């Protein structure tokens, strides 16, 4: 596909063709239902028996199979046309944005996508840096144009190949074969979703790339993606929070419908996921119209389930904090106890500094251990490190205005994940780290973290047995670890101390949550300090 064709084509015709096939598919479905009720069921209920009935039955069954196969094939054609059109509109938008940027840069582009520029201004004619800068800009713009043309060509060929496949089925009669129709639905080479995957950033693309792609789309195209393809938007780091929230609410509704519509019995894992999806949905419904707004920044069924819930908008807040839960953090906790903790942090930060807006996030992007035995599986924390780091990077990319003050929080086993993330060579996109009830972080000293020892804060209750465990190298609450230890309620011997750091009720000791609020609001210098352990 050449530049002019991709730039100027109105793909509404493809969408109209998809609509026509969808209408045909619906009408065919009604025809199939009429056949089933008017012929199959009527004859079955008639009591007709004998040689003629025995001979007619296989013929009727064959006709039914052929009708169902044709119905399936027609439905697939509509999906190919619609998804192909959607994908082409996406790359067309990317091309048009690149061409607009060429004009803004005062450059020009030929029909093959080569970018050039005119003579340098008199003052820059002898400046070698000027030419280098223009060359870099032109090269980058040409690469974007070339990428859009390549993607469009790939999509065009893929759509053509799929349509040719169904045309061949129609011509040679195999489109009436039920087995062939089933094979077509299962064939990964015919999967329509792969058409869209060509038009969006690859899985694992950095948030900066995702954000540049998203911002290059017209507003109406962004809204259409949220509505029609929420799975391409909701869990992408680098896409703004409000867009993710809308997409993820649609995904949550789809997940609820899928799991609730599944014939019983559900597996134990599916039961846990369903309970989690319901709890998160309840939380969202309860928060409707309240302040702060509650945003669903992530939802998914991977592993034990994935979810990210925010109190406040992280794209506009002056303070942003994300809490990683530890042992026992199953999906429904994101709509329950972990959401309560995130809200308590939000309230505490607002009390600490009412002049600064806050977004407080409960993050579940890994399979937390659900039993004490599984806390020995170091890999569970390690497997969540990249997801958490990328999430925080995405928050930096989408934030509007001056950079937010970002705090990474880890509780219990979650503190191990946060510590591992902060020890990565590229560091963690956070200004401060809070570790509470931590059994260790695989670090010997707080200076190993990207934020440094002065910005590493540790809360550990005297009766919190987990914080004394030192399972992962060294106790972060020890004096030798070098972190700033803040005061908390010592707790009681009944085993509740490990989970009481966020207690914020009228009869609770607020020492811990108030100190957390000071740190999150950017006032770590105002915490009530505690002496590091010597035991």
XYZ file of C-alpha atoms in Angstrom:
535
model
C 0.000 0.000 0.000
C 1.405 3.411 -0.998
C 1.350 6.605 1.011
C -1.423 8.366 -0.905
C -3.747 5.353 -0.726
C -3.344 4.919 3.006
C -3.598 8.651 3.654
C -6.727 9.287 1.567
C -8.819 6.111 1.669
C -12.142 6.303 3.453
C -12.408 2.979 5.237
C -16.081 3.593 5.999
C -16.827 1.415 2.962
C -15.171 -1.557 4.676
C -17.166 -0.918 7.824
C -20.332 -0.741 5.707
C -19.462 -4.075 4.095
C -18.916 -5.549 7.560
C -22.332 -4.227 8.614
C -23.900 -5.871 5.572
C -22.310 -9.215 6.371
C -23.380 -8.896 10.006
C -26.951 -8.253 8.832
C -26.730 -11.271 6.537
C -25.346 -13.335 9.409
C -28.275 -12.308 11.601
C -30.815 -13.088 8.899
C -29.148 -16.431 8.245
C -29.379 -17.174 11.961
C -33.118 -16.525 11.877
C -33.389 -18.820 8.854
C -31.481 -21.494 10.736
C -33.801 -21.109 13.726
C -36.849 -21.365 11.423
C -35.438 -24.552 9.946
C -34.822 -25.982 13.397
C -38.247 -25.145 14.828
C -40.296 -25.482 11.675
C -38.769 -28.666 10.256
C -36.468 -30.533 12.670
C -38.496 -30.129 15.841
C -41.839 -30.518 14.091
C -40.843 -33.771 12.451
C -39.285 -35.076 15.650
C -42.552 -34.418 17.484
C -44.747 -35.826 14.740
C -44.125 -39.470 15.574
C -43.278 -40.189 11.942
C -41.663 -43.638 11.658
C -40.883 -46.197 9.049
C -38.490 -46.617 6.112
C -39.157 -43.131 4.716
C -38.513 -41.513 8.095
C -35.317 -43.518 8.496
C -34.130 -42.348 5.097
C -35.110 -38.705 5.663
C -33.423 -38.278 9.037
C -29.791 -38.366 7.777
C -30.696 -35.972 4.983
C -32.243 -33.538 7.450
C -29.208 -33.766 9.707
C -26.908 -33.087 6.748
C -28.908 -29.996 5.819
C -28.762 -28.746 9.398
C -24.986 -29.199 9.485
C -24.562 -27.361 6.199
C -26.721 -24.455 7.345
C -24.789 -24.139 10.601
C -21.469 -24.243 8.752
C -22.567 -21.557 6.299
C -23.850 -19.431 9.178
C -20.473 -19.656 10.892
C -18.514 -18.816 7.737
C -20.647 -15.759 6.951
C -20.140 -14.526 10.510
C -16.375 -14.847 10.189
C -16.320 -12.776 7.008
C -18.037 -9.880 8.761
C -15.502 -10.057 11.608
C -12.566 -10.048 9.172
C -13.888 -6.988 7.357
C -14.638 -5.044 10.531
C -11.415 -5.868 12.341
C -9.359 -5.243 9.202
C -11.026 -1.856 8.771
C -10.390 -1.004 12.423
C -6.732 -1.932 12.055
C -6.303 0.091 8.860
C -7.928 3.140 10.458
C -5.425 2.883 13.308
C -2.377 2.868 11.037
C -3.956 5.567 8.864
C -4.246 7.735 11.974
C -0.584 7.077 12.780
C 0.408 8.046 9.223
C -1.640 11.238 9.233
C -0.151 12.280 12.595
C 3.358 11.681 11.228
C 2.567 13.761 8.132
C 1.214 16.527 10.348
C 4.443 16.446 12.364
C 6.424 16.685 9.104
C 4.571 19.899 8.255
C 5.016 21.254 11.781
C 8.767 20.627 11.512
C 8.886 22.644 8.279
C 9.794 19.602 6.213
C 8.267 17.826 3.238
C 7.654 14.216 2.256
C 7.478 12.610 -1.192
C 5.121 9.880 -2.390
C 7.562 7.190 -1.205
C 7.769 8.511 2.365
C 11.203 10.154 2.148
C 11.437 13.275 4.336
C 13.503 16.296 3.281
C 13.942 19.901 4.386
C 14.815 23.180 2.753
C 17.913 25.360 3.025
C 19.076 26.312 6.486
C 18.404 29.825 7.739
C 21.356 32.148 7.208
C 22.340 32.048 10.893
C 22.496 28.233 10.853
C 24.170 27.644 7.492
C 27.566 26.946 9.039
C 26.325 25.190 12.165
C 27.021 21.418 11.888
C 24.670 20.721 14.809
C 21.773 22.247 12.887
C 22.120 19.746 10.051
C 22.527 16.845 12.474
C 19.389 17.881 14.324
C 17.390 18.105 11.083
C 18.708 14.741 9.961
C 17.666 13.121 13.240
C 14.181 14.627 12.996
C 13.773 13.625 9.353
C 14.991 10.093 10.032
C 12.573 9.658 12.933
C 9.628 10.976 10.921
C 10.490 8.814 7.906
C 10.665 5.784 10.192
C 7.162 6.500 11.518
C 5.819 6.883 7.991
C 7.572 3.729 6.831
C 6.272 1.801 9.823
C 2.683 2.852 9.097
C 2.997 1.850 5.433
C 4.537 -1.506 6.334
C 1.823 -2.231 8.895
C -0.896 -1.234 6.428
C 0.576 -3.549 3.807
C 0.708 -6.422 6.276
C -2.917 -5.878 7.321
C -4.072 -5.488 3.718
C -2.446 -8.758 2.681
C -3.774 -10.586 5.748
C -7.354 -9.419 5.131
C -7.097 -10.352 1.471
C -5.775 -13.825 2.338
C -8.608 -14.447 4.810
C -11.277 -13.285 2.378
C -9.756 -15.448 -0.345
C -9.894 -18.414 2.012
C -13.635 -17.980 2.635
C -14.247 -17.347 -1.072
C -12.539 -20.628 -1.890
C -14.667 -22.357 0.744
C -17.785 -20.981 -0.921
C -16.684 -22.020 -4.429
C -15.591 -25.563 -3.682
C -18.392 -26.361 -1.237
C -16.205 -26.897 1.834
C -17.911 -23.899 3.414
C -20.866 -26.203 4.030
C -18.745 -28.722 5.928
C -19.351 -28.423 9.717
C -15.909 -29.823 10.529
C -14.238 -27.326 8.196
C -16.191 -24.463 9.789
C -15.016 -25.521 13.235
C -11.417 -25.735 11.985
C -11.712 -22.210 10.581
C -12.811 -20.863 13.950
C -9.895 -22.576 15.710
C -7.212 -21.853 13.084
C -4.780 -19.264 14.558
C -3.851 -18.176 11.028
C -7.428 -16.972 10.550
C -7.811 -15.298 13.949
C -9.154 -11.790 13.396
C -7.567 -10.368 16.567
C -4.128 -10.728 15.014
C -5.108 -8.068 12.466
C -5.445 -5.475 15.216
C -2.250 -6.584 16.935
C -0.318 -5.366 13.902
C -1.739 -1.860 14.347
C -0.970 -1.346 18.048
C 2.313 -1.290 19.995
C 3.729 -4.755 20.591
C 3.222 -6.525 23.884
C 5.867 -5.303 26.301
C 6.373 -1.991 24.486
C 7.643 0.704 26.897
C 5.034 3.137 28.237
C 6.641 6.005 26.303
C 5.984 4.184 23.015
C 2.421 3.310 24.017
C 1.747 6.883 25.091
C 3.128 8.331 21.841
C 0.923 5.938 19.853
C -2.158 6.820 21.904
C -1.581 10.569 21.660
C -1.155 10.231 17.911
C -4.704 8.923 17.531
C -7.603 11.332 16.897
C -9.980 11.665 19.849
C -12.804 9.855 18.052
C -10.484 6.944 17.255
C -9.435 6.740 20.902
C -13.077 6.588 21.965
C -13.859 3.941 19.363
C -10.991 1.790 20.625
C -12.221 2.092 24.205
C -15.728 1.092 23.141
C -14.995 -1.640 20.594
C -11.624 -3.008 21.730
C -11.230 -2.342 25.465
C -8.743 -5.207 25.771
C -6.261 -3.146 23.729
C -6.552 -0.175 26.089
C -7.399 -1.132 29.661
C -4.189 -2.797 30.805
C -1.713 -0.783 28.748
C 0.802 1.224 30.782
C 1.231 4.555 29.031
C -2.477 5.126 28.338
C -4.196 7.797 30.489
C -6.041 6.680 33.600
C -9.528 7.806 32.575
C -9.299 5.896 29.291
C -8.065 2.798 31.110
C -10.891 3.073 33.611
C -13.587 3.157 30.925
C -12.033 0.264 29.044
C -11.543 -1.839 32.172
C -15.118 -1.354 33.329
C -16.199 -2.820 29.995
C -13.703 -5.670 30.403
C -14.968 -6.326 33.933
C -18.526 -6.604 32.640
C -17.343 -9.075 29.998
C -15.460 -11.146 32.567
C -18.457 -11.249 34.896
C -20.713 -12.351 32.051
C -18.254 -15.058 31.009
C -17.692 -16.500 34.477
C -21.307 -16.213 35.627
C -22.484 -17.789 32.385
C -20.084 -20.722 32.672
C -21.874 -24.003 33.374
C -21.161 -25.284 36.890
C -19.057 -26.400 38.508
C -16.314 -23.799 38.274
C -12.776 -24.743 39.245
C -11.445 -23.437 42.561
C -9.325 -20.849 40.719
C -12.292 -19.701 38.651
C -14.422 -19.409 41.788
C -11.762 -17.155 43.333
C -11.580 -15.032 40.201
C -15.359 -14.689 40.015
C -15.548 -13.700 43.691
C -12.855 -11.094 42.999
C -14.580 -9.655 39.943
C -17.842 -9.372 41.892
C -16.171 -7.666 44.839
C -14.415 -5.149 42.603
C -17.668 -4.441 40.786
C -19.417 -3.862 44.118
C -16.702 -1.414 45.163
C -17.047 0.518 41.912
C -20.827 0.676 42.251
C -20.598 1.863 45.873
C -18.133 4.609 44.895
C -20.198 5.916 41.971
C -20.487 9.697 42.205
C -18.366 9.926 45.352
C -15.161 11.815 46.024
C -12.467 10.763 45.370
C -13.340 9.021 42.122
C -12.420 5.337 42.053
C -10.710 4.252 38.824
C -10.170 0.716 37.598
C -6.678 0.861 36.089
C -6.293 -2.875 35.499
C -8.357 -6.059 35.359
C -7.601 -9.526 34.055
C -7.855 -13.255 34.585
C -4.161 -14.091 34.300
C -2.927 -16.406 37.037
C -4.940 -15.883 40.199
C -6.397 -12.696 38.719
C -5.149 -9.158 38.181
C -6.589 -5.812 39.291
C -5.483 -2.229 39.962
C -7.817 0.151 41.788
C -7.105 3.851 42.339
C -8.643 6.385 44.702
C -8.098 9.635 42.839
C -6.695 10.253 39.372
C -2.936 9.520 39.197
C -2.602 11.575 36.015
C -3.460 14.812 37.819
C -2.600 14.166 41.493
C 0.391 15.828 43.138
C 1.023 12.671 45.198
C 0.738 9.160 43.759
C 1.265 5.978 45.749
C 0.835 2.307 44.847
C 0.529 -0.421 47.471
C 1.643 -4.002 46.726
C -0.056 -6.493 49.037
C 1.563 -9.627 50.385
C 0.474 -13.084 51.500
C -3.247 -13.699 51.115
C -3.780 -10.938 48.551
C -6.295 -12.658 46.343
C -8.318 -10.807 43.741
C -11.285 -9.983 45.944
C -9.035 -8.103 48.375
C -8.563 -5.417 45.714
C -12.256 -4.691 46.057
C -12.144 -5.294 49.819
C -9.354 -4.994 52.387
C -6.656 -3.661 50.074
C -9.060 -1.051 48.734
C -9.774 -0.022 52.332
C -6.034 0.365 52.916
C -5.582 2.452 49.774
C -8.453 4.700 50.845
C -6.951 5.036 54.350
C -3.654 6.169 52.796
C -5.548 8.642 50.610
C -7.286 10.116 53.645
C -4.072 10.246 55.686
C -2.178 12.030 52.907
C -4.969 14.574 52.558
C -4.897 15.189 56.310
C -1.129 15.605 56.224
C -1.312 18.193 53.439
C -4.757 19.308 52.220
C -3.133 21.564 49.600
C -1.831 18.593 47.593
C -4.087 16.219 45.661
C -3.482 12.486 46.058
C -4.068 9.243 44.184
C -3.736 6.067 46.232
C -3.605 2.756 44.378
C -4.062 -0.891 45.357
C -1.961 -2.924 42.895
C -2.269 -6.643 42.220
C -0.180 -7.474 39.170
C 1.314 -10.747 40.364
C 0.330 -14.046 41.975
C 0.696 -13.314 45.669
C 1.230 -16.341 47.927
C -2.052 -17.504 49.430
C -0.470 -19.648 52.165
C 2.621 -19.403 54.414
C 4.271 -22.272 52.537
C 4.114 -20.362 49.276
C 5.968 -17.387 50.731
C 9.056 -19.541 50.288
C 8.546 -19.252 46.527
C 10.863 -16.312 45.867
C 9.902 -16.446 42.190
C 6.395 -15.159 42.901
C 7.820 -11.778 43.881
C 10.426 -11.810 41.131
C 7.769 -12.522 38.485
C 5.896 -9.337 39.429
C 8.860 -6.976 39.414
C 8.755 -5.932 35.767
C 4.975 -5.441 35.815
C 5.223 -3.138 38.843
C 8.172 -1.169 37.464
C 6.411 -0.682 34.122
C 3.230 0.404 35.875
C 5.076 3.142 37.775
C 6.877 4.210 34.602
C 3.495 4.483 32.913
C 2.273 6.742 35.712
C 5.205 9.073 35.076
C 4.510 9.146 31.340
C 0.788 9.919 31.542
C 1.025 12.438 34.382
C 0.020 15.987 33.490
C 1.691 19.057 34.928
C 4.763 19.050 37.198
C 6.019 15.564 38.128
C 4.100 13.941 40.965
C 5.670 12.833 44.211
C 5.579 9.030 43.825
C 5.729 6.544 46.689
C 6.035 2.773 46.275
C 4.567 0.795 49.155
C 5.078 -2.874 49.924
C 3.431 -4.889 52.674
C 4.714 -8.254 53.887
C 5.666 -10.399 50.856
C 4.820 -7.377 48.691
C 7.750 -5.530 50.265
C 10.044 -8.169 48.782
C 8.633 -7.388 45.323
C 9.084 -3.641 45.840
C 12.627 -4.158 47.124
C 13.564 -6.315 44.149
C 12.113 -3.705 41.783
C 14.056 -0.900 43.477
C 17.310 -2.842 43.147
C 17.017 -3.202 39.376
C 19.805 -1.371 37.476
C 17.299 1.075 35.996
C 15.724 1.599 39.402
C 12.120 2.264 40.280
C 10.179 5.327 39.103
C 9.501 6.428 42.679
C 10.771 9.134 45.017
C 10.183 7.221 48.254
C 9.664 3.624 49.354
C 7.585 2.459 52.306
C 8.055 -1.082 53.620
C 5.691 -2.310 56.321
C 5.576 -5.674 58.063
C 8.488 -6.697 55.881
C 10.163 -10.112 56.190
C 13.052 -8.778 54.078
C 13.773 -7.393 50.636
C 16.814 -9.422 49.508
C 18.922 -6.356 50.311
C 21.550 -5.903 53.047
C 21.238 -2.123 53.163
C 18.715 0.515 52.101
C 21.368 2.222 49.979
C 20.944 -0.630 47.477
C 17.569 0.833 46.464
C 17.286 3.386 43.675
C 15.713 5.941 46.036
C 18.580 5.677 48.529
C 18.533 5.049 52.261
C 17.247 8.528 53.147
C 14.054 7.900 51.166
C 13.422 4.341 52.361
C 10.911 4.207 55.210
C 10.166 1.147 57.334
C 7.274 0.445 59.676
C 7.443 -2.656 61.880
C 5.204 -3.362 64.879
C 6.722 -5.000 67.925
C 4.131 -7.778 67.888
C 4.312 -8.271 64.107
C 5.954 -11.684 63.938
C 6.451 -11.483 60.163
C 8.539 -8.332 60.465
C 10.918 -10.219 62.768
C 11.280 -13.145 60.360
C 14.197 -11.859 58.277
C 13.416 -14.502 55.645
C 14.855 -12.527 52.763
C 18.393 -11.511 53.777
C 18.113 -8.803 56.475
C 15.381 -7.283 58.634
C 14.631 -3.835 57.105
C 13.661 -2.549 60.561
C 17.128 -3.248 61.939
C 19.492 -0.382 62.656
C 22.092 -1.945 60.360
C 19.741 -1.782 57.370
C 20.023 2.005 57.338
C 16.426 2.938 56.497
C 14.303 5.529 58.246
C 12.121 3.669 60.706
C 8.858 5.368 61.591
C 6.787 4.800 64.700
C 3.762 2.496 64.614
C 1.383 1.053 67.182
C 3.163 -1.908 68.779
C 0.048 -4.017 68.256
C -1.035 -6.960 70.354
C -0.089 -10.599 70.696
C -3.301 -11.793 69.050
C -1.701 -11.885 65.575
C -3.410 -8.747 64.228
C -0.333 -6.505 64.356
C 0.785 -7.594 60.883
C -2.300 -6.121 59.241
C -3.058 -3.088 61.421
C -0.712 -0.514 59.898
C -3.555 1.170 57.978
C -6.135 1.146 60.778
C -7.856 4.509 60.587
C -11.036 4.141 62.609
C -12.173 6.513 65.360
C -10.941 4.167 68.093
C -7.666 3.124 66.424
C -4.122 4.201 67.166
C -3.295 6.431 64.160
C 0.476 6.552 64.637
C 1.235 4.294 61.692
C -1.283 5.601 59.156
C -0.479 9.224 60.015
C 3.216 8.623 59.398
C 2.429 6.904 56.108
C 0.310 9.923 55.163
C 3.220 12.274 55.879
C 5.547 10.273 53.636
C 3.036 9.929 50.793
C 2.256 13.659 50.883
C 5.942 14.477 50.436
C 6.676 15.343 54.082
C 8.835 12.446 55.165
C 10.813 14.899 57.290
C 7.782 15.184 59.586
C 7.427 11.527 60.574
C 7.599 10.338 64.140
C 10.749 8.257 64.130
C 11.505 4.986 65.860
C 14.874 3.501 66.702
C 16.113 0.705 64.501
C 16.104 -2.770 66.040
C 19.245 -4.203 67.538
C 17.880 -7.716 68.027
